[in-house]
């Protein structure tokens, strides 16, 4: 997962949705904190939405 920052935003988004769908909320929270620590500005929107309460994809 250390290479996620090198992936296109669309891929990061899909990975985040996969994490949300398959892992526990605690794991999502941990990933959230880890992603925030990388300061991924392009994906802050998605990270924030996931951290805020697991949004449904439209």
Coordinates of C-alpha atoms in Angstrom, one line a residue:
X1 CA 0.0 0.0 0.0
X2 CA 3.0 2.3 0.3
X3 CA 2.9 2.9 -3.5
X4 CA -0.8 4.1 -3.5
X5 CA 0.4 7.7 -3.7
X6 CA 1.9 7.0 -7.1
X7 CA -1.3 5.8 -8.6
X8 CA -3.8 7.9 -10.6
X9 CA -6.5 9.5 -8.5
X10 CA -9.1 7.3 -10.1
X11 CA -7.3 4.2 -9.0
X12 CA -6.8 5.6 -5.5
X13 CA -10.5 6.3 -5.4
X14 CA -11.3 2.7 -6.5
X15 CA -8.9 1.3 -3.9
X16 CA -10.5 3.4 -1.2
X17 CA -14.0 2.1 -2.2
X18 CA -12.6 -1.4 -2.2
X19 CA -11.2 -0.9 1.3
X20 CA -14.6 0.6 2.4
X21 CA -16.5 -2.4 1.1
X22 CA -14.2 -5.2 2.3
X23 CA -12.6 -4.0 5.6
X24 CA -13.9 -3.0 9.0
X25 CA -14.6 0.7 9.8
X26 CA -11.6 0.6 12.1
X27 CA -9.4 -0.5 9.2
X28 CA -10.8 2.3 7.0
X29 CA -10.1 4.8 9.8
X30 CA -6.5 3.6 10.0
X31 CA -6.0 3.8 6.2
X32 CA -7.7 7.3 6.4
X33 CA -5.2 8.5 9.0
X34 CA -2.3 7.0 6.9
X35 CA -3.5 8.7 3.8
X36 CA -3.9 12.0 5.6
X37 CA -0.3 11.6 6.8
X38 CA 0.8 11.5 3.1
X39 CA -1.0 14.8 2.5
X40 CA -2.5 13.7 -0.7
X41 CA -4.2 16.9 -1.7
X42 CA -5.8 15.5 -4.9
X43 CA -7.6 12.8 -2.9
X44 CA -8.4 14.8 0.2
X45 CA -12.0 15.1 -1.0
X46 CA -12.4 11.3 -1.2
X47 CA -10.5 10.7 2.0
X48 CA -12.7 13.2 3.8
X49 CA -15.9 11.7 2.5
X50 CA -14.8 8.2 3.6
X51 CA -13.7 9.4 7.0
X52 CA -16.9 11.4 7.4
X53 CA -19.2 8.5 7.1
X54 CA -18.7 6.0 4.2
X55 CA -20.6 7.7 1.3
X56 CA -22.4 5.6 -1.3
X57 CA -21.0 5.8 -4.8
X58 CA -23.5 7.5 -7.2

